[in-house]
Short mmCIF file of C-alpha atoms and ligand atoms in Angstrom, two decimals:
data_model
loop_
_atom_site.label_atom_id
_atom_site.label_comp_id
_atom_site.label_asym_id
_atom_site.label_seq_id
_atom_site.Cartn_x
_atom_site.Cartn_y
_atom_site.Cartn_z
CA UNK P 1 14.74 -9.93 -3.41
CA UNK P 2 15.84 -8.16 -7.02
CA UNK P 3 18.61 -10.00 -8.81
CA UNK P 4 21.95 -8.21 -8.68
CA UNK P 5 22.29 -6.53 -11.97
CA UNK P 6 25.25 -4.73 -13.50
CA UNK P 7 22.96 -1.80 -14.35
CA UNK P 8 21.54 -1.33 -10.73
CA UNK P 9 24.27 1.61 -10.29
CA UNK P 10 22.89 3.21 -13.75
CA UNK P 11 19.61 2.55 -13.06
CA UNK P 12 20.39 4.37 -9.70
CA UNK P 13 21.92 7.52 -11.03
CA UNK P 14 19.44 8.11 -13.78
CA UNK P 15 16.31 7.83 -10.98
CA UNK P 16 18.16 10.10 -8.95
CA UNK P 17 19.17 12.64 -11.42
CA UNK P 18 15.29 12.28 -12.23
CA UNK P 19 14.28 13.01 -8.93
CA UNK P 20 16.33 15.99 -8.85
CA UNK P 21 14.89 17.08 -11.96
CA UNK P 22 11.78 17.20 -10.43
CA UNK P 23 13.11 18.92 -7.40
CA UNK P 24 13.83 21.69 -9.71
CA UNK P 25 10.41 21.74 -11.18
CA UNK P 26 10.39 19.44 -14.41
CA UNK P 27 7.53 16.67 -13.70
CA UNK P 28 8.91 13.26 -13.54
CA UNK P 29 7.05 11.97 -17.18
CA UNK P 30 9.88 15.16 -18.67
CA UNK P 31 12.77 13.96 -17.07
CA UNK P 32 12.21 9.87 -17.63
CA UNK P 33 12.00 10.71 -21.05
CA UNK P 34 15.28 12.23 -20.91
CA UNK P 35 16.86 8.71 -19.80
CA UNK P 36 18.54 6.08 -21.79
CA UNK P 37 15.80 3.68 -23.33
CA UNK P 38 17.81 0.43 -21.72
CA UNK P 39 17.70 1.98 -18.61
CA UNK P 40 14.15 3.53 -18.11
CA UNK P 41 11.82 1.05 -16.73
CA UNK P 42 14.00 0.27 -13.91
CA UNK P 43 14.93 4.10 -13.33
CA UNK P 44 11.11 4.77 -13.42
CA UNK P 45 10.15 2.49 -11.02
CA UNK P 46 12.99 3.47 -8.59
CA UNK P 47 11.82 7.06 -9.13
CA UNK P 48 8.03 6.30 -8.60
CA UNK P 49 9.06 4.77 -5.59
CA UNK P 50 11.07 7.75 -4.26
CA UNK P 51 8.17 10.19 -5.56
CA UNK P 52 5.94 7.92 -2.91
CA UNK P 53 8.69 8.15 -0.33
CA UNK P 54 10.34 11.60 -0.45
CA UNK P 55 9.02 13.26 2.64
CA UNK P 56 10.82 10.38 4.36
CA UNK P 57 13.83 10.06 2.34
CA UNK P 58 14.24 14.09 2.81
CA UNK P 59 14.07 13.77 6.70
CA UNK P 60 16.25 11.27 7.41
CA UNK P 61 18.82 12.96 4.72
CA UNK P 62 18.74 15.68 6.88
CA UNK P 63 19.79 14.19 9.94
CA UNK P 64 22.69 13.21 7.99
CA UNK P 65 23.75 15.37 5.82
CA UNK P 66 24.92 18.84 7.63
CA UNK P 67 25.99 20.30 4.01
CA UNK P 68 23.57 19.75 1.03
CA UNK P 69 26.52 19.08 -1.75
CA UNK P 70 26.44 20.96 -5.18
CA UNK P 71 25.26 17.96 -7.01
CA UNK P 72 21.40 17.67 -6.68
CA UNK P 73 21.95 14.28 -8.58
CA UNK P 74 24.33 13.07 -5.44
CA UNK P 75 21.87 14.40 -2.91
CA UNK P 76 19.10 12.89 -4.69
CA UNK P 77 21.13 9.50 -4.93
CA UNK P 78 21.65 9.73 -1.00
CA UNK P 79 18.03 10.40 -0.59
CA UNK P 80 17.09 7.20 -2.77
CA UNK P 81 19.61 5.08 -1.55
CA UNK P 82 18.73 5.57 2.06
CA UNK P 83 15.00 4.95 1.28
CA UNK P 84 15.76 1.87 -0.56
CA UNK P 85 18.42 0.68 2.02
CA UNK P 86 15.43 1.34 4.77
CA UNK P 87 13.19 -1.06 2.35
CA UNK P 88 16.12 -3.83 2.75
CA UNK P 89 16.47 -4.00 6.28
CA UNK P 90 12.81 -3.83 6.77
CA UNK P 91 11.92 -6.95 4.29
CA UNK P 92 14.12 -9.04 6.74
CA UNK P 93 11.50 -8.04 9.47
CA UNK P 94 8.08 -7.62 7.55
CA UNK P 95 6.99 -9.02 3.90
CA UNK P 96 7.49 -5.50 1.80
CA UNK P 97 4.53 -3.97 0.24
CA UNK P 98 3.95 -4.16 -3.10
CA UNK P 99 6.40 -2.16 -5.36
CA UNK P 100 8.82 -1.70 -3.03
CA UNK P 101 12.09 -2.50 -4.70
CA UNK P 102 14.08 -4.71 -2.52
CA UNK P 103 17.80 -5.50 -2.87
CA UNK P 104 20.61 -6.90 0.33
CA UNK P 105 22.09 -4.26 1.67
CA UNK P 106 25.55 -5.33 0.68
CA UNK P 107 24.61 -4.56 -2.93
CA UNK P 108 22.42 -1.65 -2.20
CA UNK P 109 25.64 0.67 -1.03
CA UNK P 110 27.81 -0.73 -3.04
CA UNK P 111 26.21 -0.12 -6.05
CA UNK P 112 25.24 3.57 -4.85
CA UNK P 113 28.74 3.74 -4.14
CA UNK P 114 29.20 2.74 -7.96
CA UNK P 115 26.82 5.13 -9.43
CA UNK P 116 28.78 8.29 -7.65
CA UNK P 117 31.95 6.76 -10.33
CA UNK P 118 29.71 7.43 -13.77
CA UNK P 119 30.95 11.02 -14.14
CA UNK P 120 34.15 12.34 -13.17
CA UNK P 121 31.95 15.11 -11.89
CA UNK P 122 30.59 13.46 -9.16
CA UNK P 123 33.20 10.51 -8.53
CA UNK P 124 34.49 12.79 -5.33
CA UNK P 125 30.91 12.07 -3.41
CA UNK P 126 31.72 8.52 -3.12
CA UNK P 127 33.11 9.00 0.42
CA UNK P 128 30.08 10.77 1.71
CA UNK P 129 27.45 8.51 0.34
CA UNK P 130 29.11 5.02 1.51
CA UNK P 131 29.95 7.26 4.78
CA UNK P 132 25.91 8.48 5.14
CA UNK P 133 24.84 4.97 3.89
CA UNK P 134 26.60 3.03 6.94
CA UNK P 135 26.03 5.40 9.25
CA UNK P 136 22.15 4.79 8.77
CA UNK P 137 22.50 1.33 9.19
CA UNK P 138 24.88 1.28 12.36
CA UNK P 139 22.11 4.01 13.82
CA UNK P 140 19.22 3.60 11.78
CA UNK P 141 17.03 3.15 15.21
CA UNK P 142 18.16 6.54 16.59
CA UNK P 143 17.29 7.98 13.69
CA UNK P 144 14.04 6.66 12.85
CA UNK P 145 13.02 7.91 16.52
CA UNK P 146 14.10 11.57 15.70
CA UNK P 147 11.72 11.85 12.58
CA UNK P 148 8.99 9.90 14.01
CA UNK P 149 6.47 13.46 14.37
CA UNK P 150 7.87 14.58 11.12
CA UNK P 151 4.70 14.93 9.25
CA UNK P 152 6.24 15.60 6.02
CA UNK P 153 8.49 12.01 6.80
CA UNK P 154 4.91 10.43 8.08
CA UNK P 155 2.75 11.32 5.04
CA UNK P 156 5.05 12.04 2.51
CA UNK P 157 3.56 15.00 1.35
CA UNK P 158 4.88 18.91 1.53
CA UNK P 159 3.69 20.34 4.52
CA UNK P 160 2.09 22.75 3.41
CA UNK P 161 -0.36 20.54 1.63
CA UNK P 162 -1.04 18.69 4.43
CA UNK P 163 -1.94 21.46 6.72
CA UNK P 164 -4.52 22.84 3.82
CA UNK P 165 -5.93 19.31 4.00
CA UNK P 166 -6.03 19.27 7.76
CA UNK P 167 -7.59 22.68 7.83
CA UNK P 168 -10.03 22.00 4.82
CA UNK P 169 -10.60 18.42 5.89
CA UNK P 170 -10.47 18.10 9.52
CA UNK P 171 -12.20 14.55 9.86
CA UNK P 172 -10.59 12.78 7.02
CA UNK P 173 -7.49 14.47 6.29
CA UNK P 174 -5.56 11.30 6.56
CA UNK P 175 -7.17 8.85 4.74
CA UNK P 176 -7.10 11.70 1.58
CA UNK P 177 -3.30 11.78 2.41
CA UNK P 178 -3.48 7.57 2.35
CA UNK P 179 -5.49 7.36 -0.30
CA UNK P 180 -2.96 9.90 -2.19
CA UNK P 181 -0.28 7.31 -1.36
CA UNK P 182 -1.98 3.81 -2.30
CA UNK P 183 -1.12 2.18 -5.69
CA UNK P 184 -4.06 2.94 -8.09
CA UNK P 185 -5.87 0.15 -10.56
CA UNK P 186 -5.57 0.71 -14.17
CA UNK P 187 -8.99 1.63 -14.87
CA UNK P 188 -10.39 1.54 -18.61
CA UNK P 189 -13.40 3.20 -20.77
CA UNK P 190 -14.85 0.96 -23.46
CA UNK P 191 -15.39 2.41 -26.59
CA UNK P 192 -19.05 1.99 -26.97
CA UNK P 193 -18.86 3.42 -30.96
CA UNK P 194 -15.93 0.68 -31.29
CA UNK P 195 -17.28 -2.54 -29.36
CA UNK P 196 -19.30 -3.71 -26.60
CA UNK P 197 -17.87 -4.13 -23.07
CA UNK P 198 -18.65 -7.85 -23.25
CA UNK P 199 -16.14 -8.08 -26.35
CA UNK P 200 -13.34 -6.49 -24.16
CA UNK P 201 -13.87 -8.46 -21.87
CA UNK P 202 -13.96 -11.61 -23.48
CA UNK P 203 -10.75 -10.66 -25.21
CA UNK P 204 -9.29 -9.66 -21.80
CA UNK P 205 -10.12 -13.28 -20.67
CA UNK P 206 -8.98 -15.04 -23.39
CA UNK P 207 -5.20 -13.86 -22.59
CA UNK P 208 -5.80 -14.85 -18.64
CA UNK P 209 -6.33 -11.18 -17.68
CA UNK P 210 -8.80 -10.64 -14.96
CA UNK P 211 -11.23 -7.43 -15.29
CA UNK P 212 -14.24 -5.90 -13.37
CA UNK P 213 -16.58 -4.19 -15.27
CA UNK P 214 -18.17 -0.83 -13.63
CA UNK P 215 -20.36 1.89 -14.23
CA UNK P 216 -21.71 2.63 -17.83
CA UNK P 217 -18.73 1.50 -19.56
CA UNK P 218 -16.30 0.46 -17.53
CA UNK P 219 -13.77 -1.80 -16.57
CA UNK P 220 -10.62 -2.25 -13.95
CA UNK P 221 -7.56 -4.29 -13.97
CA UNK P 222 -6.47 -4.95 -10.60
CA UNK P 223 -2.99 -5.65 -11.75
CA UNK P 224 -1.67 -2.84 -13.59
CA UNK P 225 -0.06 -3.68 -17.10
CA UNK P 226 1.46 -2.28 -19.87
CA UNK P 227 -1.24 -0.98 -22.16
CA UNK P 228 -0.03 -1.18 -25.42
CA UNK P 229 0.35 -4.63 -24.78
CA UNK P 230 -3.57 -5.28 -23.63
CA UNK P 231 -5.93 -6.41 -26.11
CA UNK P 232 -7.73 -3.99 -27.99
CA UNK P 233 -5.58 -1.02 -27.57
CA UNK P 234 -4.35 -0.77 -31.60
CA UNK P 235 -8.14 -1.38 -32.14
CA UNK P 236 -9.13 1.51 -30.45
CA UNK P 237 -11.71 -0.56 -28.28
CA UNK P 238 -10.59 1.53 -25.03
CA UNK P 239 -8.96 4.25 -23.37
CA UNK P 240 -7.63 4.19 -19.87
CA UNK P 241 -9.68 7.15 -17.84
CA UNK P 242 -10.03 7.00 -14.43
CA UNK P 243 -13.37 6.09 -12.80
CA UNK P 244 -14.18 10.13 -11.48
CA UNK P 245 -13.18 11.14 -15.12
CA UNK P 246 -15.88 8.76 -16.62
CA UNK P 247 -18.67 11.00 -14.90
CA UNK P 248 -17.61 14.16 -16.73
CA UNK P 249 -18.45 14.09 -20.16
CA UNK P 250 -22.83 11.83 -19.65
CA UNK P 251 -23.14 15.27 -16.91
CA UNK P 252 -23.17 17.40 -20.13
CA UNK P 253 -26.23 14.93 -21.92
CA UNK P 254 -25.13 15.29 -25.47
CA UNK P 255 -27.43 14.49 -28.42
CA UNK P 256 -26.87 13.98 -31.76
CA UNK P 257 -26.21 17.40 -33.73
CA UNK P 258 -24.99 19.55 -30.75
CA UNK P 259 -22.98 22.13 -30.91
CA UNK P 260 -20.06 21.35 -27.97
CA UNK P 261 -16.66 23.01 -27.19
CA UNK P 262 -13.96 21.00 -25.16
CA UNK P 263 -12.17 24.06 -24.40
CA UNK P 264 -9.23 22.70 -22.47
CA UNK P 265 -9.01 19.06 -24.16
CA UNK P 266 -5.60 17.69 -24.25
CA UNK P 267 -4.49 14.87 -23.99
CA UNK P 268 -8.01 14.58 -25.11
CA UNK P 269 -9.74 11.62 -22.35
CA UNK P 270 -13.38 13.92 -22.23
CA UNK P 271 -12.95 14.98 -25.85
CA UNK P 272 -13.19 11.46 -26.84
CA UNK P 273 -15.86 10.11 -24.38
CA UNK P 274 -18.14 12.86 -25.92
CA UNK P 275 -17.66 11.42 -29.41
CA UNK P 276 -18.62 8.14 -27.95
CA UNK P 277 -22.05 9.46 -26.71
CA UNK P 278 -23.42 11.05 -29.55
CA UNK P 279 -22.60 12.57 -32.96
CA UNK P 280 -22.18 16.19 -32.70
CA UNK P 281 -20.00 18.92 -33.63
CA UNK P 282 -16.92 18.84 -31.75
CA UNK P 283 -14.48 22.25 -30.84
CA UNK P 284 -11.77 20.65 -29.00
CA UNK P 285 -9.13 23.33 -27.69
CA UNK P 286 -6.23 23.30 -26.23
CA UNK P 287 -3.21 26.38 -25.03
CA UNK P 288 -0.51 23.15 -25.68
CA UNK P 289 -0.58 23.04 -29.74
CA UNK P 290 2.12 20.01 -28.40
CA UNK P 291 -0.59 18.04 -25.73
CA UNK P 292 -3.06 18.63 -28.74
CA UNK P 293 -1.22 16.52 -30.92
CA UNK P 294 -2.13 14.09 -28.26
CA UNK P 295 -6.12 14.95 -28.64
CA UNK P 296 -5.58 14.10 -32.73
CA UNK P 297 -3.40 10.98 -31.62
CA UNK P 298 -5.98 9.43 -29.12
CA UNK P 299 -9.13 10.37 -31.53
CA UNK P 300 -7.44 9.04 -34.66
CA UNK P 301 -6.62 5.46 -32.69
CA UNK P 302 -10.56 5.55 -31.60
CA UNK P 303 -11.72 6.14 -34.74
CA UNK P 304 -13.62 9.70 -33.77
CA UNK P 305 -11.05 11.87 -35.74
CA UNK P 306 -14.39 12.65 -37.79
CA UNK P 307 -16.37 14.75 -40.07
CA UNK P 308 -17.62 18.34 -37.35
CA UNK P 309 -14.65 17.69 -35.09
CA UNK P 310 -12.28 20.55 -34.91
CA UNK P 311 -9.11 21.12 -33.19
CA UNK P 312 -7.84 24.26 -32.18
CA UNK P 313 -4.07 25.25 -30.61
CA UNK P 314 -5.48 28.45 -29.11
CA UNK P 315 -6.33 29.53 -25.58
CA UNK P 316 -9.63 29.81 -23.89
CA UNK P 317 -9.29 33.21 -22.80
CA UNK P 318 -9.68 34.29 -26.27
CA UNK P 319 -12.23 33.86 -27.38
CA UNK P 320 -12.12 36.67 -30.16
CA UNK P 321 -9.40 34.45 -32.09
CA UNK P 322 -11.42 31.32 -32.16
CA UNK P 323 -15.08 31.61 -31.81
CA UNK P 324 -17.33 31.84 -34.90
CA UNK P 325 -19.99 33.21 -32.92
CA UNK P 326 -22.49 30.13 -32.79
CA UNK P 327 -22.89 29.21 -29.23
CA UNK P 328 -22.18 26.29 -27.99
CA UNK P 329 -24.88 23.79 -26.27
CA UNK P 330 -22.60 22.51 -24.47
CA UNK P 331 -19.21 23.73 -22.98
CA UNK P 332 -16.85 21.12 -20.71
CA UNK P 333 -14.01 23.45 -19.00
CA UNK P 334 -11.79 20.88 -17.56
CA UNK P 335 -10.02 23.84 -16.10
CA UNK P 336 -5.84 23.93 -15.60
CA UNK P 337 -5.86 23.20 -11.74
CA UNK P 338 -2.88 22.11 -9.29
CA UNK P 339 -3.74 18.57 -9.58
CA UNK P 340 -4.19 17.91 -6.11
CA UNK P 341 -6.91 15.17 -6.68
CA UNK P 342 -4.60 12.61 -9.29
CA UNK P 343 -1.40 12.24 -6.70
CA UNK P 344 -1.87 8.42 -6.39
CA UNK P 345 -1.27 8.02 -10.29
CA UNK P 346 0.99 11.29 -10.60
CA UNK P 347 3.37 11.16 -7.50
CA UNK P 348 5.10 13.58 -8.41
CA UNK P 349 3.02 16.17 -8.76
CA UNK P 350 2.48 17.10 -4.60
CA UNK P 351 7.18 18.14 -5.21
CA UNK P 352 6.15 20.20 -7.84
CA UNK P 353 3.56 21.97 -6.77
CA UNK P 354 4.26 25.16 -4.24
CA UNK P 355 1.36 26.53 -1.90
CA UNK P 356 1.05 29.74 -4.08
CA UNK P 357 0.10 27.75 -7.16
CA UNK P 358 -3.29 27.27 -5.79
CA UNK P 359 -4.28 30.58 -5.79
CA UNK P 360 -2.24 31.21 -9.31
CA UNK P 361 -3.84 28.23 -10.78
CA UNK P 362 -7.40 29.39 -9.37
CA UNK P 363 -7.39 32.86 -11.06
CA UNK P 364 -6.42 31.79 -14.26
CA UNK P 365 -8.93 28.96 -14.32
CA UNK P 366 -11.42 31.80 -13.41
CA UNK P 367 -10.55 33.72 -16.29
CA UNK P 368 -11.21 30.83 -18.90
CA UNK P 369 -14.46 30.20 -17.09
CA UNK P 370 -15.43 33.74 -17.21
CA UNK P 371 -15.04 34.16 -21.00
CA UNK P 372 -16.35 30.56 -21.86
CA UNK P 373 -19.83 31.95 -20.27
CA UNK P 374 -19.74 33.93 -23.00
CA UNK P 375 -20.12 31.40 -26.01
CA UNK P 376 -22.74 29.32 -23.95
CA UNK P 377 -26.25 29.46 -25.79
CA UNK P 378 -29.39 30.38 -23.67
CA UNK P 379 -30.34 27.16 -22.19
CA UNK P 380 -26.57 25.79 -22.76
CA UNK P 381 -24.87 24.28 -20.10
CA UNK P 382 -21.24 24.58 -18.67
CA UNK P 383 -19.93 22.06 -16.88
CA UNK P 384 -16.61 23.12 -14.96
CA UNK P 385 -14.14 20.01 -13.68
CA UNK P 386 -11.15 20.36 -12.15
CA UNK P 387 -8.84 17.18 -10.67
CA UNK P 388 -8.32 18.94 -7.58
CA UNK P 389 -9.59 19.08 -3.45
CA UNK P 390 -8.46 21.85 -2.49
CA UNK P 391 -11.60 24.06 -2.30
CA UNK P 392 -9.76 27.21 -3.65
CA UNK P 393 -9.69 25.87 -6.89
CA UNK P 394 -13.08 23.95 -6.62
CA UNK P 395 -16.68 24.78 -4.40
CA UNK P 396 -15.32 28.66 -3.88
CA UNK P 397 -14.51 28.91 -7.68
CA UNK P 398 -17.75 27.78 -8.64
CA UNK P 399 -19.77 30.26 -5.76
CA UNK P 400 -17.75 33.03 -7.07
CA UNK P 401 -18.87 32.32 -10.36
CA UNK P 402 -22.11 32.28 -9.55
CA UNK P 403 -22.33 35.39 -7.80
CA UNK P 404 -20.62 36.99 -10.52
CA UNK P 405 -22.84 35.47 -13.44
CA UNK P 406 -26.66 36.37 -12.49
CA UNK P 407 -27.58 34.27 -15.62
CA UNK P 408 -25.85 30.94 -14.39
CA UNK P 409 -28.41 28.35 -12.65
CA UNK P 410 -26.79 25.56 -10.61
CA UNK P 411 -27.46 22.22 -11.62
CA UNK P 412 -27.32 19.51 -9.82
CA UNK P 413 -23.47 17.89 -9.97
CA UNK P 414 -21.45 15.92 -7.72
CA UNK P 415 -19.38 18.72 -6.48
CA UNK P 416 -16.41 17.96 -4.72
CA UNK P 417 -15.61 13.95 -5.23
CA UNK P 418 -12.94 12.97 -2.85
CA UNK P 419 -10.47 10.03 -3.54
CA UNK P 420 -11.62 7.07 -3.35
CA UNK P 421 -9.66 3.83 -2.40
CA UNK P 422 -11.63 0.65 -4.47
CA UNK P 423 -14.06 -1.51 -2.09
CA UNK P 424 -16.57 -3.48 -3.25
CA UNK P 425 -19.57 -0.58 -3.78
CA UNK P 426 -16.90 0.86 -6.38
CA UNK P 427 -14.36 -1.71 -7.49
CA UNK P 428 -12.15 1.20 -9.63
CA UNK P 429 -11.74 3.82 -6.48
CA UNK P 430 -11.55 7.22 -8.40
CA UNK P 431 -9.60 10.12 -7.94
CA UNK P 432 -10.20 13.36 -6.77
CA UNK P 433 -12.46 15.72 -8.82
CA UNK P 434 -15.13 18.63 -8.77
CA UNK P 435 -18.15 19.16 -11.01
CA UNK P 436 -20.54 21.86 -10.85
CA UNK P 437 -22.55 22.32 -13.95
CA UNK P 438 -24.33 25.24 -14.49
CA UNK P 439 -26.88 26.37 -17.18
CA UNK P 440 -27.48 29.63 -19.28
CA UNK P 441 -31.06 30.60 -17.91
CA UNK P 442 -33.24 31.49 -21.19
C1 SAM U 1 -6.89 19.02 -16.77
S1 SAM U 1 -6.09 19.16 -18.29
C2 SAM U 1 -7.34 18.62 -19.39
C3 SAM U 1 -7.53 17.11 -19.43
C4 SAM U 1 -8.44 16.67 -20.57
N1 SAM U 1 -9.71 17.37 -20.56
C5 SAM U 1 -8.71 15.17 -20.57
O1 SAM U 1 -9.75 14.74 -20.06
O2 SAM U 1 -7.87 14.42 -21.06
C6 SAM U 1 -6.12 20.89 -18.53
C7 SAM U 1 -5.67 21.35 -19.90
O3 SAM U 1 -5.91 22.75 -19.98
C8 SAM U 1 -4.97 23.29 -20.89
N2 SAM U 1 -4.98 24.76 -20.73
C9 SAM U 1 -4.36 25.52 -19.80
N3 SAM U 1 -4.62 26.82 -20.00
C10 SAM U 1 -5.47 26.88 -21.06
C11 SAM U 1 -6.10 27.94 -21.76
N4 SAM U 1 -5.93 29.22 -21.40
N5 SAM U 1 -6.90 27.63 -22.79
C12 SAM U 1 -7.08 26.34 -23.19
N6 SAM U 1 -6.49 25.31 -22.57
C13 SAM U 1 -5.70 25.57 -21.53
C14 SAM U 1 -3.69 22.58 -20.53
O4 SAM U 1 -2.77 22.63 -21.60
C15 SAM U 1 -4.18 21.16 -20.23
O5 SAM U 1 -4.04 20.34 -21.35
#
C-alpha cells in the first residue's frame, strides 16, 4: 500500500486536470508537461493508470453521475478517484497487478475530497465527489453488475475502435485489445557505430541491471527504468526503439554512398538507425520544424550529426520546395498514421483518436506517398511504415498505391505486424506496424 503523502490530493488534481486535457484532445506527454515539476511523476503515473482504465472509470461515472458538472477537472477527478478507490478494495481481495496505485480507502476519498479545495473554483464539488465516492463503496457490487457487458468498461478502449478490430480481426480481436493494454518492456537499439552490444551489456551488468539481447542489435529491460539514468545513454551507446521499429530501416539495405531521404523523421528513431548501417547521404524531413529539433538532438547525442546529413523543416508533399532533383536510392515514409499499433506505450492515444481520423489520416499519408514516388530513382526503393492495424491506413493503402503506380514492384515485406506480447521466441514483444516496400522498376 502507497504511503500517505501530503501531496496525494495535488498529485490527484493535476492527473485529473491531465486527463481532462486529453479528453479535450491535447495528448497526455502536452499536458504532463504543463504540471508542476514536484508533482509530475506521481501525477503521471496516476494518469497512465487512468489512460489504461478509462473505459471503466467512464462507465461506472455514469451510473453515478446524472449531471456531468462544468469542471472537466472535477469529472475527471471523480472518474480517477473511483478507479483508484476500485483498485483499493480489490487489493484486500486479490494481490494488485503491477502499477496499480494502491492507497486505503479512508485516504483515497479523503484526499479526493481535498483536491476539490485547491481552487476556489472547484471547492463547491466537494459534496458530490465524497457523495459519488461512498456511494460506490456502499453499492459498488450493484454497480459492477450493471457495466459488466460494457465493452468500452471491459476493454477499455472507444468503441468504435473495438468494433473496427472485431470486424477487421474477427479471430484475435481480443488479444490485440490485451495486448494494447499490457505494460510494455523498455526495449533498446545498440549503437553499432558507437559500441558493441557486448559492451552495453556488460555495463548494464555491472550496475545489477538485467538485459536480453535480441535481434541484430538489440536488447530489453524487463523492468522499465528511467533512461537517462541507464548506462550509456550520455554516451550515445543506445536509443530506446521498439522491437517492430528495429525492422524498418535493414528493409531499405543501405550501402555506403547512397543517396536516402527520411521524409517524415522526427523524433528521428529510423533516421538514426540508418546512420548506424552505413555511411550515406542523409535527407531527413520533417512538417514539425519543433519534433525536428528532436531528429538534431537524438543524432548529435549518437554522434551521426555528420558530414551528407541534412535536415529539413518542410513537408513531404512538396516536393518542389525541397528536392534538388537527384533521386533518392532509398526513400523510408514512416507515414503520419492514427497510431493504432503503439497504444501499450502511448495510452492515451486510443481518447484522442476519433473514428474519422482513420480515413483523414489515410488520405494525407497517401498524398506524401504519392509525391515521394516521384524522387525515387529507377531501381530505388520505397519503403512505407506506418504504426498502425487498422488496414485503412495499412494493406489497402499500399494496394491502392500499387494500382495507381504501374512502375511500383512489391517487394517482399512483413506487411501488417500485429502486437506482440514478449514470450520466449521474441523476448521484446513489438508493437504494431506495417511495411510494404516497393521498388522503382528500371
Ligand atoms: C510516425 S512519425 C515518424 C517517426 C520517426 N520516423 C521515428 O522513427 O522516430 C510521423 C512523422 O511525420 C511527420 N509528418 C506529418 N505530416 C508530414 C508531412 N506532410 N511531411 C513530412 N512529415 C510529416 C510528423 O510530424 C511526425 O513526426
Amino acid at each position: 500500500m502507497n504511503p500517505v503523502t501530503p501531496a496525494l490530493s495535488h498529485s490527484l488534481l493535476a492527473a485529473a486536470s491531465s486527463v481532462a486535457a486529453v479528453e479535450s484532445g491535447q495528448s497526455l506527454t502536452e499536458a504532463l508537461a504543463d504540471v508542476h515539476p514536484d508533482v509530475r511523476p506521481a501525477a503521471q503515473a496516476l494518469a497512465f493508470y487512468a489512460m489504461r482504465h478509462w473505459g471503466w472509470a467512464k462507465a461506472v461515472r455514469r451510473t453515478l453521475v446524472e449531471r456531468e458538472p462544468a469542471s472537466a477537472t472535477m469529472y475527471a477527478l471523480i472518474g480517477l478517484s473511483l478507479l483508484l478507490l476500485d483498485a483499493s478494495i480489490r487489493a484486500r481481495e486479490e494481490s494488485p497487478a503491477a502499477g496499480t496505485p494502491v492507497y486505503s480507502a479512508h485516504t483515497l476519498v479523503d484526499q479526493a475530497v481535498q483536491a476539490t479545495q485547491w481552487h476556489r473554483s472547484t471547492a463547491s464539488f466537494k459534496g458530490l465527489v465524497n457523495a459519488v465516492l461512498r456511494r460506490f463503496q456502499r453499492e459498488r457490487a450493484v454497480i459492477l453488475s450493471r457495466i459488466e457487458n460494457d465493452l468500452e468498461a471491459t476493454w477499455n478502449h472507444p468503441r468504435w475502435w473495438i468494433e473496427s478490430l472485431q470486424k477487421n480481426y474477427p479471430q484475435n480481436w481480443q488479444a490485440l485489445l490485451a495486448a494494447a493494454n499490457a505494460h510494455p518492456p523498455l526495449t533498446l537499439r545498440v549503437n553499432i557505430r558507437a559500441t558493441t552490444r557486448e559492451t552495453v551489456e556488460r555495463a548494464f551488468a555491472e550496475q545489477g541491471i538485467e538485459t536480453t539481447p535480441f535481434g541484430v542489435a538489440g536488447l530489453v529491460l524487463r523492468v522499465p527504468r528511467p533512461i537517462t539514468s541507464l548506462p550509456g545513454y550520455a554516451q550515445g551507446w543506445w536509443s530506446v526503439q521498439d522491437a517492430g521499429a528495429q525492422l524498418a530501416a535493414p528493409m531499405l539495405d543501405v550501402k555506403d554512398g547512397m543517396q536516402v531521404l527520411d521524409a517524415c523523421a522526427a523524433p528521428g528513431g529510423k533516421t538514426a538507425h540508418l546512420l548506424e548501417l552505413a555511411k550515406v547521404d542523409l535527407t531527413a524531413l520533417d512538417v514539425d520544424a519543433t519534433r525536428l529539433e528532436r531528429v538534431h538532438q537524438n543524432l548529435k547525442r549518437l554522434g551521426l550529426m555528420r558530414r551528407g546529413v541534412r535536415l529539413v523543416a518542410e513537408s513531404a508533399i512538396k516536393t518542389h520546395i525541397w528536392w534538388d532533383g537527384k533521386p533518392f536510392d532509398a526513400v523510408l515514409a514512416d507515414l503520419p498514421c492514427t497510431a493504432s499499433g503503439i497504444v501499450s506505450r502511448h495510452p492515451d492515444i486510443r481518447w484522442l483518436r476519433r473514428a474519422q481520423d482513420v480515413q483523414q489520416t489515410a488520405k494525407l499519408a497517401r498524398e506524401i506517398l504519392d509525391s515521394l514516388w516521384s524522387v525515387v530513382a529507377p531501381g530505388g526503393k520505397l519503403l512505407m511504415v506506418t504504426c498502425s492495424i487498422f488496414p485503412e491506413e495499412g494493406e489497402q493503402q499500399a494496394q491502392a498505391f500499387a494500382a495507381q503506380h504501374a512502375q511500383a514492384e512489391r517487394l517482399s515485406a512483413p506487411g501488417q505486424l500485429l502486437p506482440h506480447l514478449p514470450d520466449a521466441e521474441h523476448p521484446a514483444g513489438y508493437d504494431g506496424f506495417f511495411y510494404a516496400l516497393f521498388t522503382r522498376r528500371t
